[in-house]
PDB file of C-alpha atoms and ligand atoms in Angstrom:
ATOM      1  CA  MET A  16      11.430   7.569  26.594  1.00 83.00           C
ATOM      2  CA  PRO A  17      11.551   3.880  27.717  1.00 86.00           C
ATOM      3  CA  GLY A  18       8.193   2.097  27.721  1.00 88.00           C
ATOM      4  CA  THR A  19       6.682   4.154  24.873  1.00 94.00           C
ATOM      5  CA  SER A  20       5.835   2.713  21.441  1.00 92.00           C
ATOM      6  CA  TYR A  21       8.286   5.210  19.953  1.00 91.00           C
ATOM      7  CA  HIS A  22      11.091   3.804  22.109  1.00 95.00           C
ATOM      8  CA  LEU A  23      10.139   0.224  21.179  1.00 94.00           C
ATOM      9  CA  GLY A  24      10.179   1.265  17.515  1.00 91.00           C
ATOM     10  CA  PHE A  25      13.683   2.611  17.898  1.00 93.00           C
ATOM     11  CA  GLN A  26      14.859  -0.589  19.601  1.00 95.00           C
ATOM     12  CA  GLY A  27      13.288  -2.604  16.758  1.00 93.00           C
ATOM     13  CA  ARG A  28      15.056  -0.467  14.176  1.00 94.00           C
ATOM     14  CA  LYS A  29      18.411  -1.051  15.928  1.00 96.00           C
ATOM     15  CA  ARG A  30      17.870  -4.825  15.728  1.00 97.00           C
ATOM     16  CA  ILE A  31      16.981  -4.654  12.002  1.00 96.00           C
ATOM     17  CA  VAL A  32      20.043  -2.488  11.265  1.00 97.00           C
ATOM     18  CA  LYS A  33      22.266  -5.034  13.071  1.00 97.00           C
ATOM     19  CA  MET A  34      20.744  -7.919  11.077  1.00 97.00           C
ATOM     20  CA  LEU A  35      21.093  -6.073   7.777  1.00 97.00           C
ATOM     21  CA  LYS A  36      24.751  -5.215   8.527  1.00 97.00           C
ATOM     22  CA  GLN A  37      25.467  -8.925   9.129  1.00 97.00           C
ATOM     23  CA  ILE A  38      23.687  -9.941   5.908  1.00 96.00           C
ATOM     24  CA  MET A  39      25.639  -7.295   3.962  1.00 96.00           C
ATOM     25  CA  GLU A  40      28.949  -8.619   5.378  1.00 96.00           C
ATOM     26  CA  GLN A  41      28.002 -12.190   4.397  1.00 96.00           C
ATOM     27  CA  ARG A  42      26.964 -11.055   0.916  1.00 95.00           C
ATOM     28  CA  ARG A  43      30.238  -9.178   0.373  1.00 93.00           C
ATOM     29  CA  ALA A  44      32.226 -12.271   1.379  1.00 94.00           C
ATOM     30  CA  SER A  45      30.165 -14.495  -0.955  1.00 92.00           C
ATOM     31  CA  SER A  46      30.430 -14.952  -4.733  1.00 91.00           C
ATOM     32  CA  ILE A  47      26.760 -15.932  -5.162  1.00 93.00           C
ATOM     33  CA  ALA A  48      24.734 -13.610  -7.446  1.00 93.00           C
ATOM     34  CA  TYR A  49      21.427 -13.160  -5.623  1.00 93.00           C
ATOM     35  CA  ASP A  50      18.364 -12.105  -7.599  1.00 93.00           C
ATOM     36  CA  ASP A  51      17.201  -9.412  -5.198  1.00 93.00           C
ATOM     37  CA  MET A  52      17.299  -5.714  -4.416  1.00 91.00           C
ATOM     38  CA  LEU A  53      20.092  -5.932  -1.827  1.00 93.00           C
ATOM     39  CA  TYR A  54      22.351  -7.591  -4.417  1.00 93.00           C
ATOM     40  CA  CYS A  55      21.606  -4.801  -6.939  1.00 91.00           C
ATOM     41  CA  LEU A  56      22.300  -2.093  -4.355  1.00 91.00           C
ATOM     42  CA  LEU A  57      25.587  -3.739  -3.286  1.00 92.00           C
ATOM     43  CA  HIS A  58      26.776  -4.313  -6.863  1.00 89.00           C
ATOM     44  CA  SER A  59      25.713  -1.163  -8.673  1.00 83.00           C
ATOM     45  CA  LYS A  60      27.680  -0.969 -11.946  1.00 80.00           C
ATOM     46  CA  ASP A  61      27.101   2.752 -12.350  1.00 81.00           C
ATOM     47  CA  SER A  62      29.097   4.752  -9.771  1.00 79.00           C
ATOM     48  CA  LYS A  63      26.388   7.443 -10.014  1.00 79.00           C
ATOM     49  CA  TYR A  64      24.056   5.083  -8.117  1.00 79.00           C
ATOM     50  CA  ASN A  65      26.532   3.865  -5.477  1.00 86.00           C
ATOM     51  CA  LEU A  66      24.998   4.233  -2.034  1.00 91.00           C
ATOM     52  CA  SER A  67      26.720   4.201   1.356  1.00 93.00           C
ATOM     53  CA  ASP A  68      25.954   1.280   3.687  1.00 94.00           C
ATOM     54  CA  GLU A  69      23.763   3.557   5.753  1.00 95.00           C
ATOM     55  CA  GLU A  70      21.758   4.581   2.670  1.00 95.00           C
ATOM     56  CA  ILE A  71      21.366   0.946   1.536  1.00 95.00           C
ATOM     57  CA  ILE A  72      20.053  -0.026   4.981  1.00 97.00           C
ATOM     58  CA  ASP A  73      17.607   2.910   4.907  1.00 95.00           C
ATOM     59  CA  GLN A  74      16.350   1.866   1.467  1.00 94.00           C
ATOM     60  CA  ILE A  75      15.784  -1.752   2.541  1.00 95.00           C
ATOM     61  CA  ILE A  76      13.964  -0.725   5.732  1.00 94.00           C
ATOM     62  CA  THR A  77      11.761   1.710   3.775  1.00 93.00           C
ATOM     63  CA  ILE A  78      10.772  -0.934   1.227  1.00 93.00           C
ATOM     64  CA  LEU A  79      10.221  -3.617   3.876  1.00 91.00           C
ATOM     65  CA  TYR A  80       8.032  -1.368   5.976  1.00 90.00           C
ATOM     66  CA  SER A  81       6.130   0.387   3.157  1.00 93.00           C
ATOM     67  CA  GLY A  82       5.560  -2.821   1.218  1.00 94.00           C
ATOM     68  CA  TYR A  83       4.619  -5.125   4.080  1.00 94.00           C
ATOM     69  CA  GLU A  84       2.421  -3.217   6.513  1.00 92.00           C
ATOM     70  CA  THR A  85       0.261  -1.547   3.834  1.00 96.00           C
ATOM     71  CA  VAL A  86      -0.495  -4.667   1.792  1.00 97.00           C
ATOM     72  CA  SER A  87      -1.146  -6.924   4.805  1.00 97.00           C
ATOM     73  CA  THR A  88      -3.427  -4.400   6.545  1.00 97.00           C
ATOM     74  CA  THR A  89      -5.363  -3.674   3.316  1.00 98.00           C
ATOM     75  CA  SER A  90      -5.858  -7.433   2.725  1.00 98.00           C
ATOM     76  CA  MET A  91      -7.029  -7.960   6.306  1.00 97.00           C
ATOM     77  CA  MET A  92      -9.471  -5.016   6.213  1.00 98.00           C
ATOM     78  CA  ALA A  93     -10.830  -6.106   2.797  1.00 98.00           C
ATOM     79  CA  VAL A  94     -11.711  -9.511   4.298  1.00 97.00           C
ATOM     80  CA  LYS A  95     -13.440  -7.779   7.230  1.00 96.00           C
ATOM     81  CA  TYR A  96     -15.500  -5.454   5.002  1.00 97.00           C
ATOM     82  CA  LEU A  97     -16.395  -8.265   2.582  1.00 97.00           C
ATOM     83  CA  HIS A  98     -17.516 -10.402   5.485  1.00 95.00           C
ATOM     84  CA  ASP A  99     -19.780  -7.535   6.641  1.00 95.00           C
ATOM     85  CA  HIS A 100     -21.130  -6.825   3.098  1.00 96.00           C
ATOM     86  CA  PRO A 101     -22.319 -10.057   1.434  1.00 94.00           C
ATOM     87  CA  LYS A 102     -23.469  -8.255  -1.765  1.00 97.00           C
ATOM     88  CA  ALA A 103     -19.983  -6.927  -2.363  1.00 97.00           C
ATOM     89  CA  LEU A 104     -18.495 -10.340  -1.602  1.00 97.00           C
ATOM     90  CA  GLU A 105     -20.868 -11.981  -4.083  1.00 96.00           C
ATOM     91  CA  GLU A 106     -20.023  -9.509  -6.861  1.00 98.00           C
ATOM     92  CA  LEU A 107     -16.323  -9.921  -6.176  1.00 98.00           C
ATOM     93  CA  ARG A 108     -16.578 -13.716  -6.232  1.00 97.00           C
ATOM     94  CA  GLU A 109     -18.463 -13.567  -9.553  1.00 97.00           C
ATOM     95  CA  GLU A 110     -15.683 -11.452 -11.089  1.00 98.00           C
ATOM     96  CA  HIS A 111     -13.092 -14.029 -10.045  1.00 98.00           C
ATOM     97  CA  LEU A 112     -15.152 -17.100 -10.986  1.00 97.00           C
ATOM     98  CA  GLU A 113     -15.529 -15.601 -14.504  1.00 97.00           C
ATOM     99  CA  ILE A 114     -11.723 -15.413 -14.711  1.00 97.00           C
ATOM    100  CA  ARG A 115     -11.359 -19.002 -13.425  1.00 96.00           C
ATOM    101  CA  LYS A 116     -13.751 -20.195 -16.189  1.00 95.00           C
ATOM    102  CA  THR A 117     -11.093 -19.238 -18.738  1.00 95.00           C
ATOM    103  CA  LYS A 118      -8.374 -21.221 -16.896  1.00 94.00           C
ATOM    104  CA  LYS A 119      -7.415 -24.847 -16.476  1.00 93.00           C
ATOM    105  CA  PRO A 120      -7.467 -26.101 -12.856  1.00 90.00           C
ATOM    106  CA  GLY A 121      -4.476 -24.656 -11.015  1.00 90.00           C
ATOM    107  CA  GLU A 122      -3.507 -22.327 -13.889  1.00 94.00           C
ATOM    108  CA  ALA A 123      -2.117 -18.983 -12.674  1.00 94.00           C
ATOM    109  CA  VAL A 124      -3.792 -15.661 -13.453  1.00 95.00           C
ATOM    110  CA  HIS A 125      -2.017 -13.335 -15.893  1.00 94.00           C
ATOM    111  CA  TRP A 126      -1.518  -9.581 -16.215  1.00 95.00           C
ATOM    112  CA  ASP A 127      -4.568  -9.237 -18.526  1.00 96.00           C
ATOM    113  CA  ASP A 128      -6.712 -11.042 -15.931  1.00 96.00           C
ATOM    114  CA  TYR A 129      -5.497  -8.599 -13.280  1.00 96.00           C
ATOM    115  CA  LYS A 130      -6.291  -5.634 -15.540  1.00 95.00           C
ATOM    116  CA  SER A 131      -9.844  -6.955 -16.019  1.00 96.00           C
ATOM    117  CA  MET A 132     -10.529  -7.023 -12.211  1.00 97.00           C
ATOM    118  CA  SER A 133     -12.377  -3.690 -12.098  1.00 96.00           C
ATOM    119  CA  PHE A 134     -14.652  -4.531  -9.161  1.00 98.00           C
ATOM    120  CA  THR A 135     -11.677  -5.917  -7.227  1.00 98.00           C
ATOM    121  CA  ARG A 136      -9.825  -2.633  -7.745  1.00 97.00           C
ATOM    122  CA  ALA A 137     -12.901  -0.761  -6.508  1.00 97.00           C
ATOM    123  CA  VAL A 138     -13.040  -3.004  -3.405  1.00 98.00           C
ATOM    124  CA  ILE A 139      -9.367  -2.295  -2.672  1.00 98.00           C
ATOM    125  CA  PHE A 140      -9.753   1.493  -3.103  1.00 97.00           C
ATOM    126  CA  GLU A 141     -12.872   1.544  -0.937  1.00 98.00           C
ATOM    127  CA  THR A 142     -11.106  -0.558   1.706  1.00 98.00           C
ATOM    128  CA  SER A 143      -8.101   1.788   1.655  1.00 97.00           C
ATOM    129  CA  ARG A 144     -10.364   4.834   1.910  1.00 97.00           C
ATOM    130  CA  LEU A 145     -12.570   3.555   4.730  1.00 98.00           C
ATOM    131  CA  ALA A 146      -9.769   1.928   6.730  1.00 97.00           C
ATOM    132  CA  THR A 147      -7.330   4.725   5.780  1.00 96.00           C
ATOM    133  CA  VAL A 148      -4.426   2.304   6.024  1.00 93.00           C
ATOM    134  CA  VAL A 149      -1.964   5.197   5.628  1.00 93.00           C
ATOM    135  CA  ASN A 150      -3.166   8.038   7.859  1.00 91.00           C
ATOM    136  CA  GLY A 151      -1.363  10.894   6.195  1.00 93.00           C
ATOM    137  CA  LEU A 152       1.513  12.283   4.167  1.00 94.00           C
ATOM    138  CA  LEU A 153       4.607  14.195   5.246  1.00 94.00           C
ATOM    139  CA  ARG A 154       5.818  17.265   3.415  1.00 95.00           C
ATOM    140  CA  LYS A 155       8.170  20.219   4.081  1.00 95.00           C
ATOM    141  CA  THR A 156       7.526  23.729   2.788  1.00 96.00           C
ATOM    142  CA  THR A 157      10.291  25.005   0.500  1.00 96.00           C
ATOM    143  CA  GLU A 158       8.917  28.578   0.632  1.00 97.00           C
ATOM    144  CA  ASP A 159       6.367  30.556   2.660  1.00 97.00           C
ATOM    145  CA  MET A 160       2.865  29.409   1.744  1.00 94.00           C
ATOM    146  CA  VAL A 161      -0.496  31.061   2.331  1.00 95.00           C
ATOM    147  CA  LEU A 162      -3.383  28.596   2.745  1.00 90.00           C
ATOM    148  CA  ASN A 163      -6.899  29.829   3.606  1.00 92.00           C
ATOM    149  CA  GLY A 164      -5.383  33.020   5.041  1.00 95.00           C
ATOM    150  CA  PHE A 165      -2.820  31.178   7.207  1.00 94.00           C
ATOM    151  CA  THR A 166       0.888  31.509   6.448  1.00 96.00           C
ATOM    152  CA  ILE A 167       2.955  28.346   6.713  1.00 96.00           C
ATOM    153  CA  PRO A 168       6.592  29.501   6.943  1.00 97.00           C
ATOM    154  CA  LYS A 169       9.353  28.050   4.767  1.00 97.00           C
ATOM    155  CA  GLY A 170      10.981  24.942   6.271  1.00 97.00           C
ATOM    156  CA  TRP A 171       7.968  23.784   8.315  1.00 97.00           C
ATOM    157  CA  LYS A 172       7.140  20.092   8.352  1.00 96.00           C
ATOM    158  CA  ILE A 173       3.510  19.384   7.490  1.00 94.00           C
ATOM    159  CA  TYR A 174       1.425  16.303   8.162  1.00 94.00           C
ATOM    160  CA  VAL A 175      -1.458  16.061   5.681  1.00 93.00           C
ATOM    161  CA  TYR A 176      -4.073  14.094   7.610  1.00 94.00           C
ATOM    162  CA  THR A 177      -5.716  12.139   4.799  1.00 95.00           C
ATOM    163  CA  ARG A 178      -8.327  10.376   6.960  1.00 95.00           C
ATOM    164  CA  GLU A 179     -10.089  13.740   7.134  1.00 94.00           C
ATOM    165  CA  ILE A 180     -10.193  13.914   3.311  1.00 95.00           C
ATOM    166  CA  ASN A 181     -11.255  10.256   2.979  1.00 96.00           C
ATOM    167  CA  TYR A 182     -14.264  10.887   5.256  1.00 97.00           C
ATOM    168  CA  ASP A 183     -15.357  14.175   3.653  1.00 96.00           C
ATOM    169  CA  PRO A 184     -19.085  13.745   2.827  1.00 97.00           C
ATOM    170  CA  PHE A 185     -18.850  16.220  -0.068  1.00 95.00           C
ATOM    171  CA  LEU A 186     -16.206  14.084  -1.766  1.00 94.00           C
ATOM    172  CA  TYR A 187     -17.557  10.691  -0.689  1.00 95.00           C
ATOM    173  CA  PRO A 188     -21.304  10.756   0.119  1.00 96.00           C
ATOM    174  CA  GLU A 189     -22.128   8.595   3.164  1.00 97.00           C
ATOM    175  CA  PRO A 190     -18.425   8.358   3.912  1.00 97.00           C
ATOM    176  CA  LEU A 191     -18.706   5.761   6.682  1.00 97.00           C
ATOM    177  CA  THR A 192     -20.493   3.271   4.410  1.00 98.00           C
ATOM    178  CA  PHE A 193     -18.452   0.604   2.616  1.00 98.00           C
ATOM    179  CA  ASN A 194     -19.514   1.207  -0.975  1.00 98.00           C
ATOM    180  CA  PRO A 195     -17.036  -0.107  -3.584  1.00 98.00           C
ATOM    181  CA  TRP A 196     -19.480   0.784  -6.399  1.00 97.00           C
ATOM    182  CA  ARG A 197     -18.680   4.497  -5.853  1.00 96.00           C
ATOM    183  CA  TRP A 198     -15.295   3.901  -7.522  1.00 96.00           C
ATOM    184  CA  LEU A 199     -16.719   2.403 -10.732  1.00 95.00           C
ATOM    185  CA  GLY A 200     -16.723   4.505 -13.905  1.00 85.00           C
ATOM    186  CA  LYS A 201     -16.137   7.850 -12.148  1.00 80.00           C
ATOM    187  CA  ASN A 202     -12.377   8.120 -12.333  1.00 85.00           C
ATOM    188  CA  LEU A 203     -12.253   8.934  -8.601  1.00 87.00           C
ATOM    189  CA  GLU A 204      -8.748   7.457  -8.437  1.00 87.00           C
ATOM    190  CA  SER A 205      -7.259  10.316 -10.435  1.00 86.00           C
ATOM    191  CA  HIS A 206      -8.990  13.157  -8.579  1.00 91.00           C
ATOM    192  CA  ASN A 207      -6.532  15.530  -6.942  1.00 88.00           C
ATOM    193  CA  TYR A 208      -8.023  14.858  -3.496  1.00 91.00           C
ATOM    194  CA  CYS A 209      -7.426  11.118  -3.684  1.00 93.00           C
ATOM    195  CA  PHE A 210      -4.313  10.579  -1.542  1.00 94.00           C
ATOM    196  CA  ILE A 211      -4.662   6.861  -0.880  1.00 95.00           C
ATOM    197  CA  PHE A 212      -1.265   6.334  -2.538  1.00 95.00           C
ATOM    198  CA  GLY A 213      -0.032   9.888  -1.917  1.00 94.00           C
ATOM    199  CA  GLY A 214       0.543  12.329  -4.735  1.00 91.00           C
ATOM    200  CA  GLY A 215       2.948  14.325  -6.871  1.00 91.00           C
ATOM    201  CA  SER A 216       6.568  13.304  -7.254  1.00 91.00           C
ATOM    202  CA  ARG A 217       6.445  11.253  -4.009  1.00 92.00           C
ATOM    203  CA  LEU A 218       3.474   9.128  -5.161  1.00 94.00           C
ATOM    204  CA  CYS A 219       3.871   5.597  -3.813  1.00 95.00           C
ATOM    205  CA  PRO A 220       6.269   3.772  -6.191  1.00 94.00           C
ATOM    206  CA  GLY A 221       4.739   0.457  -5.068  1.00 95.00           C
ATOM    207  CA  LYS A 222       1.174   1.451  -5.965  1.00 95.00           C
ATOM    208  CA  GLU A 223       0.558  -1.025  -8.791  1.00 94.00           C
ATOM    209  CA  LEU A 224       2.570  -3.761  -7.033  1.00 95.00           C
ATOM    210  CA  GLY A 225       0.479  -3.292  -3.879  1.00 97.00           C
ATOM    211  CA  LEU A 226      -2.802  -3.356  -5.842  1.00 97.00           C
ATOM    212  CA  LEU A 227      -1.625  -6.456  -7.708  1.00 97.00           C
ATOM    213  CA  GLN A 228      -0.672  -8.290  -4.500  1.00 97.00           C
ATOM    214  CA  VAL A 229      -4.014  -7.588  -2.794  1.00 98.00           C
ATOM    215  CA  SER A 230      -5.918  -8.506  -6.012  1.00 98.00           C
ATOM    216  CA  ILE A 231      -4.138 -11.850  -6.299  1.00 97.00           C
ATOM    217  CA  PHE A 232      -4.724 -12.553  -2.596  1.00 98.00           C
ATOM    218  CA  LEU A 233      -8.460 -11.794  -3.062  1.00 98.00           C
ATOM    219  CA  HIS A 234      -8.588 -13.948  -6.209  1.00 97.00           C
ATOM    220  CA  TYR A 235      -7.422 -17.061  -4.369  1.00 96.00           C
ATOM    221  CA  PHE A 236      -9.315 -16.134  -1.225  1.00 96.00           C
ATOM    222  CA  VAL A 237     -12.757 -15.887  -2.850  1.00 96.00           C
ATOM    223  CA  THR A 238     -12.266 -18.768  -5.309  1.00 95.00           C
ATOM    224  CA  SER A 239     -10.866 -21.197  -2.711  1.00 93.00           C
ATOM    225  CA  TYR A 240     -12.726 -20.317   0.499  1.00 90.00           C
ATOM    226  CA  ARG A 241     -16.198 -19.375   1.738  1.00 85.00           C
ATOM    227  CA  LEU A 242     -16.813 -16.781   4.440  1.00 77.00           C
ATOM    228  CA  LEU A 243     -19.471 -17.923   6.915  1.00 74.00           C
ATOM    229  CA  LEU A 244     -21.351 -15.730   9.374  1.00 67.00           C
ATOM    230  CA  HIS A 245     -21.388 -16.955  12.982  1.00 64.00           C
TER     231      HIS A 245
HETATM  232  C1  HEM B 313      -2.009  -1.076  -0.630  1.00 81.95           C
HETATM  233  C2  HEM B 313      -0.713  -0.854  -0.630  1.00 81.95           C
HETATM  234  C3  HEM B 313      -0.020   0.475  -0.429  1.00 81.95           C
HETATM  235  C4  HEM B 313      -0.509   1.704  -0.010  1.00 81.95           C
HETATM  236  C5  HEM B 313      -1.939   2.060   0.397  1.00 81.95           C
HETATM  237  C6  HEM B 313       0.625   2.628  -0.027  1.00 81.95           C
HETATM  238  C7  HEM B 313       0.540   3.965   0.306  1.00 81.95           C
HETATM  239  C8  HEM B 313       1.606   4.841   0.290  1.00 81.95           C
HETATM  240  C9  HEM B 313       1.528   6.260   0.612  1.00 81.95           C
HETATM  241  C10 HEM B 313       0.256   7.013   1.000  1.00 81.95           C
HETATM  242  C11 HEM B 313       2.765   6.774   0.498  1.00 81.95           C
HETATM  243  C12 HEM B 313       3.183   8.238   0.709  1.00 81.95           C
HETATM  244  C13 HEM B 313       3.252   8.938  -0.659  1.00 81.95           C
HETATM  245  C14 HEM B 313       3.431  10.449  -0.584  1.00 81.95           C
HETATM  246  O1  HEM B 313       4.079  10.940   0.338  1.00 81.95           O
HETATM  247  O2  HEM B 313       2.908  11.156  -1.480  1.00 81.95           O
HETATM  248  C15 HEM B 313       3.658   5.704   0.103  1.00 81.95           C
HETATM  249  C16 HEM B 313       5.017   5.843  -0.107  1.00 81.95           C
HETATM  250  C17 HEM B 313       5.862   4.806  -0.410  1.00 81.95           C
HETATM  251  N1  HEM B 313       5.506   3.497  -0.707  1.00 81.95           N
HETATM  252 FE1  HEM B 313       3.622   2.758  -0.667  1.00 81.95          FE
HETATM  253  N2  HEM B 313       1.742   1.960  -0.442  1.00 81.95           N
HETATM  254  C18 HEM B 313       1.402   0.653  -0.700  1.00 81.95           C
HETATM  255  C19 HEM B 313       2.236  -0.361  -1.151  1.00 81.95           C
HETATM  256  C20 HEM B 313       3.598  -0.241  -1.346  1.00 81.95           C
HETATM  257  C21 HEM B 313       4.473  -1.314  -1.801  1.00 81.95           C
HETATM  258  C22 HEM B 313       4.015  -2.719  -2.165  1.00 81.95           C
HETATM  259  C23 HEM B 313       5.736  -0.785  -1.842  1.00 81.95           C
HETATM  260  C24 HEM B 313       7.047  -1.420  -2.257  1.00 81.95           C
HETATM  261  C25 HEM B 313       7.310  -2.710  -2.231  1.00 81.95           C
HETATM  262  C26 HEM B 313       5.650   0.598  -1.412  1.00 81.95           C
HETATM  263  C27 HEM B 313       6.728   1.451  -1.320  1.00 81.95           C
HETATM  264  C28 HEM B 313       6.648   2.786  -0.970  1.00 81.95           C
HETATM  265  C29 HEM B 313       7.809   3.660  -0.846  1.00 81.95           C
HETATM  266  C30 HEM B 313       9.278   3.264  -1.074  1.00 81.95           C
HETATM  267  C31 HEM B 313       7.318   4.936  -0.499  1.00 81.95           C
HETATM  268  C32 HEM B 313       8.124   6.211  -0.252  1.00 81.95           C
HETATM  269  C33 HEM B 313       8.192   7.014  -1.555  1.00 81.95           C
HETATM  270  C34 HEM B 313       8.874   8.376  -1.408  1.00 81.95           C
HETATM  271  O3  HEM B 313       8.919   8.937  -0.309  1.00 81.95           O
HETATM  272  O4  HEM B 313       9.355   8.887  -2.429  1.00 81.95           O
HETATM  273  N3  HEM B 313       4.343   0.900  -1.136  1.00 81.95           N
HETATM  274  N4  HEM B 313       2.925   4.532  -0.028  1.00 81.95           N
END
């Protein structure tokens, strides 16, 4: 219906599809070997992986949307929570200043540095939980299912509302408090109720990339800037 967000979303999608079709035409007419995903999808050597234009466009839109909105919102909310919780900000800064001590000025951080950022990872998980950047997961029943006495018929689409799980006081005591320390040493990430990155065979394929991007953003943010209260 015109005027609704849903309608605007559809219009936006039409514009992106048009742009992607133009880019694909230009790429097909060009002999340049681009080092990106669109090039790989257009030039798949194995016919088993050949996708139609429509499927390629769907893949690119999925990656653009899933990879952009999640990482940018998590980074923004982490800055907000750190601003509101100076102790957490201080501990995070210490973790990153320790890493900088092992580097020359301007030297980039490496994979091992990223793996050592345990408090940073806890800050990101706590941010994702409290802000619930992704509200829920979509699934479809492949057979009749009985849950708590209710039958969900085969073929129904289900929305698993993960905010409800993220705020469950039995799983996360004082659920509305920003407490990154709750994630340290307890293996909460691998519990079967932790759906921050989804679960099962549809688990977010960009999980580690997303965590890496937010960690690197926080590294430069806390080692290059100071947050002041006004
Ligand atoms: C903090 C960052 C991110 C969060 C919190 C996040 C969260 C999620 C969640 C909850 C799902 C649904 C999984 C399920 O249904 O079980 C998902 C799916 C997906 N994510 Fe992420 N994601 C993040 C970053 C990324 C990045 C960086 C990429 C790629 C560049 C990405 C690509 C995808 C794709 C392609 C899917 C669909 C997978 C499928 O349906 O099989 N995500 N993500």
